[in-house]
Tab-separated table of C-alpha atoms and ligand atoms in Angstrom:
chain	number	residue	atom	x	y	z
E	1	MET	CA	-21.679	-22.450	-16.117
E	2	GLU	CA	-19.773	-25.356	-14.665
E	3	GLU	CA	-16.433	-23.597	-14.470
E	4	LYS	CA	-15.288	-22.399	-11.101
E	5	PHE	CA	-15.341	-18.678	-10.323
E	6	ILE	CA	-11.874	-17.055	-10.363
E	7	PRO	CA	-11.736	-14.218	-7.825
E	8	LEU	CA	-9.396	-11.213	-8.075
E	9	SER	CA	-7.420	-11.602	-4.887
E	10	VAL	CA	-8.376	-13.905	-2.050
E	11	PRO	CA	-6.477	-15.398	1.001
E	12	ASN	CA	-4.330	-18.473	0.985
E	13	ILE	CA	-4.653	-20.165	4.330
E	14	LYS	CA	-3.147	-23.623	4.153
E	15	GLY	CA	-0.137	-23.273	6.510
E	16	ASN	CA	0.196	-23.135	10.280
E	17	GLU	CA	-2.705	-20.611	10.672
E	18	ILE	CA	-5.076	-23.030	12.400
E	19	LYS	CA	-2.244	-24.375	14.586
E	20	TYR	CA	-1.110	-20.959	15.811
E	21	VAL	CA	-4.585	-19.518	16.239
E	22	THR	CA	-5.559	-22.632	18.250
E	23	GLU	CA	-2.487	-21.972	20.475
E	24	ALA	CA	-3.638	-18.500	21.073
E	25	LEU	CA	-7.177	-19.592	21.889
E	26	GLU	CA	-5.943	-22.334	24.183
E	27	ALA	CA	-3.778	-19.843	25.956
E	28	GLU	CA	-6.952	-17.702	26.325
E	29	TRP	CA	-5.014	-14.735	25.063
E	30	VAL	CA	-7.479	-13.408	22.544
E	31	SER	CA	-7.334	-9.614	22.878
E	32	THR	CA	-4.643	-6.902	22.569
E	33	GLY	CA	-1.973	-8.699	24.571
E	34	GLY	CA	-0.168	-11.940	24.242
E	35	ALA	CA	2.988	-13.671	23.022
E	36	MET	CA	1.881	-13.915	19.424
E	37	ILE	CA	1.710	-10.151	18.965
E	38	ASN	CA	5.385	-9.701	20.109
E	39	ARG	CA	6.366	-12.584	17.929
E	40	PHE	CA	4.644	-11.182	14.840
E	41	GLU	CA	6.235	-7.769	15.362
E	42	GLN	CA	9.658	-9.350	15.739
E	43	ASP	CA	9.151	-11.643	12.678
E	44	ILE	CA	8.071	-8.674	10.445
E	45	ALA	CA	10.961	-6.367	11.713
E	46	GLU	CA	13.436	-9.175	11.141
E	47	TYR	CA	11.991	-9.982	7.642
E	48	VAL	CA	12.221	-6.397	6.387
E	49	HIS	CA	15.389	-5.528	8.448
E	50	ALA	CA	13.616	-2.748	10.392
E	51	GLY	CA	14.637	-1.392	13.779
E	52	GLY	CA	11.276	-2.373	15.201
E	53	ALA	CA	7.604	-2.863	14.524
E	54	ALA	CA	4.299	-2.002	16.085
E	55	ALA	CA	1.228	-4.168	15.224
E	56	CYS	CA	-2.152	-2.430	14.847
E	57	GLN	CA	-5.732	-2.996	13.637
E	58	SER	CA	-5.250	-1.990	10.070
E	59	GLY	CA	-2.995	-0.289	7.590
E	60	THR	CA	-5.311	2.717	7.750
E	61	ALA	CA	-4.823	2.940	11.515
E	62	GLY	CA	-1.101	2.630	10.952
E	63	ILE	CA	-1.012	5.522	8.544
E	64	HIS	CA	-3.220	7.546	10.896
E	65	MET	CA	-0.899	7.043	13.872
E	66	ALA	CA	2.131	7.791	11.613
E	67	LEU	CA	0.742	11.129	10.737
E	68	ARG	CA	-0.387	11.850	14.311
E	69	TYR	CA	3.120	11.068	15.484
E	70	LEU	CA	4.552	13.551	12.993
E	71	GLY	CA	2.282	16.268	14.409
E	72	VAL	CA	0.091	16.695	11.338
E	73	GLY	CA	-2.904	18.818	12.222
E	74	ALA	CA	-5.139	21.753	11.287
E	75	GLY	CA	-3.376	24.253	8.964
E	76	ASP	CA	-1.051	21.582	7.590
E	77	ALA	CA	-0.837	20.043	4.201
E	78	VAL	CA	0.283	16.541	3.375
E	79	ILE	CA	1.452	15.487	-0.127
E	80	VAL	CA	-0.225	12.292	-1.275
E	81	PRO	CA	-0.799	10.441	-4.599
E	82	ALA	CA	-3.821	11.154	-6.628
E	83	LEU	CA	-3.928	7.532	-7.966
E	84	THR	CA	-4.182	5.188	-4.954
E	85	PHE	CA	-6.610	3.583	-2.607
E	86	ILE	CA	-8.409	6.151	-0.412
E	87	ALA	CA	-7.201	4.846	2.867
E	88	ALA	CA	-3.730	6.374	2.048
E	89	VAL	CA	-5.324	9.798	2.068
E	90	ASN	CA	-8.242	9.758	4.645
E	91	PRO	CA	-5.935	9.821	7.678
E	92	VAL	CA	-4.759	13.293	6.495
E	93	ARG	CA	-8.326	14.512	7.026
E	94	TYR	CA	-8.713	12.583	10.290
E	95	GLU	CA	-6.209	14.947	11.657
E	96	GLY	CA	-7.784	18.013	10.199
E	97	ALA	CA	-5.074	18.613	7.525
E	98	GLU	CA	-5.383	18.988	3.717
E	99	PRO	CA	-4.027	16.685	1.050
E	100	VAL	CA	-1.943	17.977	-1.839
E	101	PHE	CA	-2.568	15.596	-4.759
E	102	MET	CA	0.513	14.610	-6.699
E	103	ASP	CA	0.753	12.859	-10.074
E	104	CYS	CA	2.262	9.431	-10.787
E	105	ASP	CA	4.776	8.445	-13.318
E	106	ASP	CA	4.718	5.246	-15.442
E	107	SER	CA	5.484	3.141	-12.317
E	108	LEU	CA	2.022	4.230	-11.093
E	109	CYS	CA	3.842	5.604	-8.012
E	110	MET	CA	4.471	9.286	-7.178
E	111	ASP	CA	6.432	11.124	-9.808
E	112	PRO	CA	9.582	12.538	-8.181
E	113	VAL	CA	10.040	15.107	-10.994
E	114	LYS	CA	6.693	16.671	-10.369
E	115	LEU	CA	7.203	16.484	-6.672
E	116	ALA	CA	10.455	18.479	-6.865
E	117	GLU	CA	8.835	20.898	-9.330
E	118	PHE	CA	5.862	21.458	-6.896
E	119	PHE	CA	8.258	22.382	-4.067
E	120	SER	CA	10.225	24.804	-6.113
E	121	ALA	CA	7.355	26.364	-7.971
E	122	GLU	CA	4.613	26.517	-5.461
E	123	CYS	CA	6.283	26.451	-1.992
E	124	GLU	CA	8.554	28.615	-0.020
E	125	LYS	CA	10.708	28.148	3.032
E	126	LYS	CA	9.837	30.462	5.930
E	127	PRO	CA	12.075	31.830	8.689
E	128	ASP	CA	10.733	29.062	11.020
E	129	GLY	CA	12.587	26.586	8.793
E	130	ALA	CA	9.331	24.928	7.614
E	131	VAL	CA	8.214	24.768	3.981
E	132	TYR	CA	4.794	26.295	3.135
E	133	HIS	CA	2.498	26.149	0.209
E	134	THR	CA	2.517	29.716	-1.016
E	135	ARG	CA	-1.041	30.110	-2.240
E	136	THR	CA	-2.732	28.616	0.772
E	137	SER	CA	-0.106	29.280	3.495
E	138	LYS	CA	-0.446	25.642	4.632
E	139	LYS	CA	2.719	24.053	6.133
E	140	ILE	CA	3.868	20.963	4.230
E	141	LYS	CA	4.108	18.598	7.160
E	142	ALA	CA	4.683	15.155	5.491
E	143	ILE	CA	4.670	13.218	2.267
E	144	VAL	CA	2.843	9.885	2.012
E	145	VAL	CA	4.282	7.790	-0.757
E	146	VAL	CA	2.480	4.645	-1.793
E	147	HIS	CA	4.219	1.591	-3.387
E	148	ILE	CA	1.449	0.826	-5.841
E	149	PHE	CA	0.589	-2.806	-6.463
E	150	GLY	CA	3.962	-4.117	-5.087
E	151	ASN	CA	6.052	-1.751	-7.229
E	152	MET	CA	8.491	0.608	-5.539
E	153	ALA	CA	8.297	4.331	-5.904
E	154	ASP	CA	11.628	5.988	-6.910
E	155	MET	CA	12.808	6.174	-3.335
E	156	GLU	CA	16.381	7.552	-4.242
E	157	SER	CA	14.848	10.701	-5.744
E	158	ILE	CA	12.008	11.105	-3.279
E	159	THR	CA	14.152	10.761	-0.150
E	160	ASP	CA	16.508	13.356	-1.647
E	161	ILE	CA	13.611	15.792	-2.137
E	162	ALA	CA	12.193	15.117	1.293
E	163	ALA	CA	15.644	15.724	2.764
E	164	GLU	CA	16.193	18.926	0.850
E	165	TYR	CA	12.918	20.392	2.099
E	166	GLY	CA	13.075	18.771	5.562
E	167	VAL	CA	9.722	17.039	5.188
E	168	PRO	CA	9.211	13.616	6.827
E	169	LEU	CA	8.357	10.673	4.656
E	170	VAL	CA	5.681	8.065	5.440
E	171	GLU	CA	5.717	5.019	3.250
E	172	ASP	CA	2.372	3.290	2.590
E	173	ALA	CA	3.870	-0.116	1.832
E	174	THR	CA	0.445	-1.751	2.497
E	175	GLU	CA	0.633	-3.400	-0.949
E	176	ALA	CA	4.420	-3.978	-1.073
E	177	LEU	CA	5.443	-6.358	1.796
E	178	GLY	CA	8.472	-8.198	0.362
E	179	THR	CA	9.400	-5.682	-2.316
E	180	CYS	CA	13.054	-4.559	-1.994
E	181	TYR	CA	15.814	-2.835	-3.916
E	182	THR	CA	18.354	-5.114	-5.543
E	183	GLU	CA	20.559	-2.318	-6.901
E	184	GLY	CA	21.528	1.242	-6.198
E	185	ARG	CA	21.885	3.298	-2.989
E	186	TYR	CA	19.126	1.330	-1.232
E	187	LYS	CA	20.150	-2.167	-2.360
E	188	GLY	CA	18.755	-4.777	0.025
E	189	ARG	CA	16.325	-2.235	1.621
E	190	PHE	CA	12.632	-3.156	1.831
E	191	ALA	CA	9.683	-1.011	0.851
E	192	GLY	CA	8.530	0.540	4.099
E	193	THR	CA	11.946	0.822	5.712
E	194	ILE	CA	13.374	3.625	3.651
E	195	GLY	CA	11.366	6.694	4.779
E	196	ASN	CA	10.908	7.784	8.402
E	197	ILE	CA	7.957	5.463	9.069
E	198	GLY	CA	6.481	2.524	6.988
E	199	VAL	CA	3.129	0.828	7.155
E	200	TYR	CA	1.954	-2.651	6.038
E	201	SER	CA	-1.568	-3.989	5.743
E	202	PHE	CA	-2.905	-7.503	6.339
E	203	ASN	CA	-6.353	-6.970	5.032
E	204	GLY	CA	-7.929	-9.950	3.279
E	205	ASN	CA	-6.758	-8.968	-0.187
E	206	LYS	CA	-3.251	-8.206	0.599
E	207	ILE	CA	-0.252	-10.607	-0.040
E	208	ILE	CA	-0.512	-11.964	3.521
E	209	THR	CA	-3.516	-11.497	5.757
E	210	THR	CA	-4.669	-11.542	9.315
E	211	GLY	CA	-8.326	-10.867	8.270
E	212	GLY	CA	-7.646	-7.227	9.167
E	213	GLY	CA	-4.559	-5.805	10.533
E	214	GLY	CA	-1.551	-3.630	10.067
E	215	MET	CA	2.049	-3.018	11.068
E	216	VAL	CA	4.109	0.173	11.570
E	217	VAL	CA	7.837	-0.227	11.058
E	218	SER	CA	10.677	2.280	11.750
E	219	ASN	CA	14.305	2.516	12.654
E	220	ASP	CA	13.277	5.316	14.981
E	221	ARG	CA	12.475	3.550	18.249
E	222	GLU	CA	11.016	6.594	19.871
E	223	ALA	CA	8.509	6.942	16.959
E	224	LEU	CA	7.531	3.312	17.442
E	225	GLU	CA	7.131	3.618	21.132
E	226	ARG	CA	4.931	6.612	20.703
E	227	ILE	CA	2.838	4.855	18.040
E	228	ARG	CA	2.380	1.812	20.393
E	229	TYR	CA	1.278	4.199	23.067
E	230	PHE	CA	-1.305	5.818	20.725
E	231	SER	CA	-2.545	2.399	19.739
E	232	THR	CA	-3.332	1.442	23.354
E	233	GLN	CA	-5.394	4.453	24.415
E	234	ALA	CA	-2.328	6.553	25.537
E	235	LYS	CA	-2.066	4.980	28.958
E	236	ASP	CA	0.606	6.620	31.059
E	237	ASP	CA	-0.359	4.776	34.179
E	238	ALA	CA	-2.292	1.651	33.483
E	239	ALA	CA	-3.077	0.906	37.139
E	240	ASN	CA	-4.527	4.325	37.855
E	241	PHE	CA	-5.996	5.058	34.421
E	242	ILE	CA	-3.842	8.089	33.727
E	243	HIS	CA	-3.904	9.242	30.112
E	244	ASN	CA	-1.913	12.351	29.197
E	245	ASP	CA	-2.841	12.359	25.513
E	246	ILE	CA	-5.639	11.261	23.182
E	247	GLY	CA	-5.078	7.740	22.048
E	248	TYR	CA	-6.952	5.140	19.978
E	249	ASN	CA	-8.054	1.504	20.289
E	250	TYR	CA	-5.769	0.393	17.402
E	251	ARG	CA	-3.728	-2.455	18.794
E	252	MET	CA	-3.787	-5.759	16.903
E	253	THR	CA	-5.276	-8.790	18.821
E	254	ASN	CA	-3.277	-11.917	19.615
E	255	ILE	CA	-5.559	-14.041	17.368
E	256	GLN	CA	-4.861	-11.828	14.356
E	257	ALA	CA	-1.125	-11.937	15.169
E	258	ALA	CA	-1.221	-15.759	15.432
E	259	MET	CA	-2.514	-15.856	11.839
E	260	GLY	CA	0.067	-13.273	10.785
E	261	VAL	CA	2.927	-15.394	12.130
E	262	ALA	CA	1.726	-18.316	10.007
E	263	GLN	CA	1.150	-16.236	6.910
E	264	LEU	CA	4.490	-14.608	7.086
E	265	GLU	CA	6.151	-18.103	7.031
E	266	ARG	CA	4.708	-18.503	3.531
E	267	LEU	CA	5.390	-15.024	2.072
E	268	GLU	CA	8.328	-15.956	-0.026
E	269	GLU	CA	6.403	-18.977	-1.440
E	270	PHE	CA	3.539	-16.632	-2.331
E	271	ILE	CA	5.860	-14.260	-4.019
E	272	GLY	CA	7.303	-17.190	-6.004
E	273	ILE	CA	3.784	-18.252	-7.221
E	274	LYS	CA	2.814	-14.624	-8.043
E	275	LYS	CA	6.056	-14.289	-10.087
E	276	ARG	CA	5.418	-17.446	-11.931
E	277	ASN	CA	1.838	-16.395	-12.803
E	278	TYR	CA	2.895	-12.859	-13.735
E	279	LEU	CA	5.428	-14.160	-16.210
E	280	ARG	CA	2.788	-16.453	-17.633
E	281	TYR	CA	0.291	-13.661	-18.101
E	282	LYS	CA	3.040	-11.464	-19.582
E	283	ALA	CA	3.997	-14.052	-22.229
E	284	GLY	CA	0.356	-14.854	-23.004
E	285	LEU	CA	-0.612	-11.195	-23.480
E	286	GLU	CA	2.278	-10.442	-25.752
E	287	GLY	CA	0.415	-11.567	-28.836
E	288	ILE	CA	-2.505	-9.234	-28.311
E	289	ASN	CA	-2.285	-5.796	-29.977
E	290	GLY	CA	-2.898	-2.696	-27.837
E	291	VAL	CA	-2.538	-4.616	-24.593
E	292	GLU	CA	0.262	-4.624	-22.110
E	293	LEU	CA	0.849	-6.103	-18.718
E	294	LEU	CA	2.448	-3.252	-16.729
E	295	GLY	CA	5.910	-3.964	-15.400
E	296	PHE	CA	7.802	-3.182	-12.206
E	297	ARG	CA	10.969	-1.145	-11.650
E	298	PRO	CA	14.002	-3.001	-12.986
E	299	ASP	CA	16.153	-2.321	-9.874
E	300	ILE	CA	13.884	-4.110	-7.375
E	301	ARG	CA	12.650	-7.537	-6.386
E	302	THR	CA	8.913	-6.930	-6.497
E	303	ASN	CA	6.319	-8.960	-4.547
E	304	TYR	CA	4.181	-9.064	-7.633
E	305	TRP	CA	1.083	-8.391	-5.624
E	306	PHE	CA	-1.328	-7.007	-8.265
E	307	TYR	CA	-1.269	-7.419	-11.998
E	308	SER	CA	-2.322	-4.431	-14.154
E	309	VAL	CA	-3.449	-4.770	-17.736
E	310	TYR	CA	-3.088	-1.485	-19.616
E	311	LEU	CA	-5.430	-1.020	-22.596
E	312	GLN	CA	-3.665	1.386	-24.946
E	313	ASN	CA	-6.547	2.426	-27.208
E	314	LYS	CA	-9.666	1.654	-25.380
E	315	THR	CA	-12.221	4.055	-23.942
E	316	SER	CA	-13.455	3.513	-20.370
E	317	LYS	CA	-16.702	2.156	-21.874
E	318	GLU	CA	-14.766	-0.566	-23.752
E	319	ARG	CA	-12.880	-1.206	-20.577
E	320	GLN	CA	-16.168	-1.772	-18.785
E	321	ALA	CA	-17.247	-4.165	-21.555
E	322	LEU	CA	-14.049	-6.129	-20.959
E	323	ILE	CA	-14.736	-6.362	-17.235
E	324	ASP	CA	-18.318	-7.490	-17.879
E	325	GLY	CA	-17.195	-10.029	-20.426
E	326	LEU	CA	-14.800	-11.501	-17.992
E	327	ALA	CA	-17.499	-11.630	-15.358
E	328	GLN	CA	-19.733	-13.504	-17.722
E	329	ARG	CA	-16.975	-16.094	-17.957
E	330	GLY	CA	-16.724	-16.401	-14.183
E	331	ILE	CA	-13.527	-14.195	-13.904
E	332	GLN	CA	-13.353	-11.246	-11.486
E	333	SER	CA	-11.534	-8.108	-12.558
E	334	ARG	CA	-11.850	-4.414	-11.786
E	335	PRO	CA	-10.846	-1.050	-13.014
E	336	ILE	CA	-8.052	0.734	-11.080
E	337	TRP	CA	-9.235	3.112	-8.355
E	338	GLY	CA	-11.120	6.294	-9.022
E	339	LEU	CA	-8.762	9.235	-8.577
E	340	ILE	CA	-8.959	10.544	-5.008
E	341	PRO	CA	-9.184	14.205	-6.000
E	342	ASP	CA	-12.348	13.249	-7.968
E	343	GLN	CA	-14.063	11.731	-4.952
E	344	LYS	CA	-16.712	13.876	-3.324
E	345	PRO	CA	-15.043	14.451	0.026
E	346	TYR	CA	-11.879	15.868	-1.804
E	347	ALA	CA	-13.499	18.106	-4.245
E	348	GLY	CA	-11.560	21.430	-4.618
E	349	SER	CA	-8.428	20.079	-2.952
E	350	ILE	CA	-4.975	21.231	-3.784
E	351	GLU	CA	-3.485	19.378	-6.697
E	352	TYR	CA	-0.441	19.710	-8.919
E	353	ARG	CA	-0.431	18.931	-12.656
E	354	LEU	CA	-2.372	15.767	-12.660
E	355	GLU	CA	-1.889	14.231	-16.099
E	356	VAL	CA	-0.371	10.790	-16.121
E	357	CYS	CA	-2.739	9.467	-13.444
E	358	ARG	CA	-5.704	10.371	-15.600
E	359	LYS	CA	-4.333	8.225	-18.426
E	360	TYR	CA	-3.842	5.229	-16.180
E	361	TYR	CA	-7.090	5.795	-14.375
E	362	GLU	CA	-9.001	5.282	-17.631
E	363	ARG	CA	-7.072	2.246	-19.011
E	364	VAL	CA	-6.004	-0.102	-16.313
E	365	VAL	CA	-7.850	-3.284	-15.452
E	366	ASN	CA	-6.618	-5.502	-12.567
E	367	ILE	CA	-6.862	-9.243	-13.252
E	368	PRO	CA	-6.835	-12.261	-10.812
E	369	CYS	CA	-3.641	-12.493	-8.894
E	370	SER	CA	-4.290	-14.726	-5.761
E	371	SER	CA	-1.467	-16.951	-4.667
E	372	ASN	CA	-4.017	-19.841	-5.053
E	373	LEU	CA	-4.137	-19.280	-8.727
E	374	SER	CA	-3.022	-22.318	-10.764
E	375	GLU	CA	-1.319	-22.172	-14.134
E	376	ALA	CA	-4.548	-23.600	-15.590
E	377	ASP	CA	-6.495	-20.723	-14.036
E	378	VAL	CA	-4.028	-18.160	-15.569
E	379	ASP	CA	-4.519	-19.865	-19.014
E	380	ARG	CA	-8.312	-19.641	-18.579
E	381	VAL	CA	-8.037	-15.860	-17.858
E	382	LEU	CA	-5.766	-15.436	-20.790
E	383	GLY	CA	-8.149	-17.317	-23.072
E	384	ALA	CA	-11.011	-15.037	-22.010
E	385	LEU	CA	-8.813	-11.933	-22.538
E	386	LYS	CA	-7.820	-13.110	-25.993
E	387	GLU	CA	-11.394	-13.877	-26.934
E	388	LEU	CA	-12.544	-10.441	-25.737
E	389	LEU	CA	-9.639	-8.327	-27.031
E	390	GLY	CA	-8.198	-10.243	-29.876
J	401	PLP	C1	-5.006	-1.770	1.661
J	401	PLP	C2	-4.497	-0.385	1.549
J	401	PLP	C3	-4.504	0.417	2.629
J	401	PLP	C4	-5.221	0.125	4.007
J	401	PLP	O1	-5.039	-0.947	4.601
J	401	PLP	P1	-6.160	-1.570	5.508
J	401	PLP	O2	-5.359	-2.553	6.327
J	401	PLP	O3	-7.182	-2.116	4.670
J	401	PLP	O4	-6.665	-0.427	6.362
J	401	PLP	C5	-3.936	1.754	2.559
J	401	PLP	N1	-3.323	2.028	1.428
J	401	PLP	C6	-3.311	1.307	0.258
J	401	PLP	C7	-2.651	1.816	-0.947
J	401	PLP	C8	-3.944	0.037	0.387
J	401	PLP	O5	-3.978	-0.702	-0.791
């Protein structure tokens, strides 16, 4: 085949990345200190209007430190989505706690109705003021909400529920940098800045990338200070090597940050391209029966990170045939994640009425969405989809 391969989601590195990384190298600040780290933290905090930001090695490390800061530990439970990437859940286990798997609604994000139902039907408040899962006696220590594919979870409802039960909220906004409310109570607020602590990722497939990297944001300066402390080996006295807690080697390097500064300069442009391509896919798919490009909440500006094709009447075997057919035509696609409670390490975990996530788990295919994607590329993917589904 002569036609070029169209990958699912790859980096777009055509701005000031080489310039800034060269500056970092010339300054010989290559490790976990240097001006670029502070600059990247400031730039992100400013962009999302957060009180502050702490750069780290990955989104996973950011979520881990957020849970650690909140005191999650053995005997605790953390409410997490069943339909997500596993990195949103593993940190719960790193700290010896147990996940409680929650269903999604049609936004693919956590269903607030079931979340409220779970608290009222299966939990109780004890004299210590905390909320416990009645059957297992585990304390509900936090909720991790994920803004799936750049959509926004229903944060008005979810923050109300979290406040009612006094449970802190961590936002896994690793896929949703740039997504913000345009209406309602949180108008102008960005994904990641509405709960207690928010986390972004700069992995290679995310909307902007530092190769690998993450950022924790919060309006709680004490939380950020603590998380920065955890990320740098919990040094209380650097000169004398005094460590009063268990820390991690989770700080971002200056080289990664230099790349991040350049990538962030182009974020709005990337969102513009992704929006254009999303609308082109949407119009192109309208003619195909039983196929739908999933939408985003109407009251937000999404970052359009990932595109999800929903196959109404297909079996998972037919979905695989579609993925294989696209691959034969040089187009990468993939099924949505396997549900986390179905993964081996999570067998037998606590879950609550998982229904909607099973429907989407079987029927969603993600199609190419890189910000390098031209309109001609989109048309080629559309042509292949029509050929295979029409
Ligand atoms: C990418 C991602 C993460 C983890 O980010 P890394 O930087 O790769 O560690 C966590 N949660 C979700 C939902 C993600 O998509």
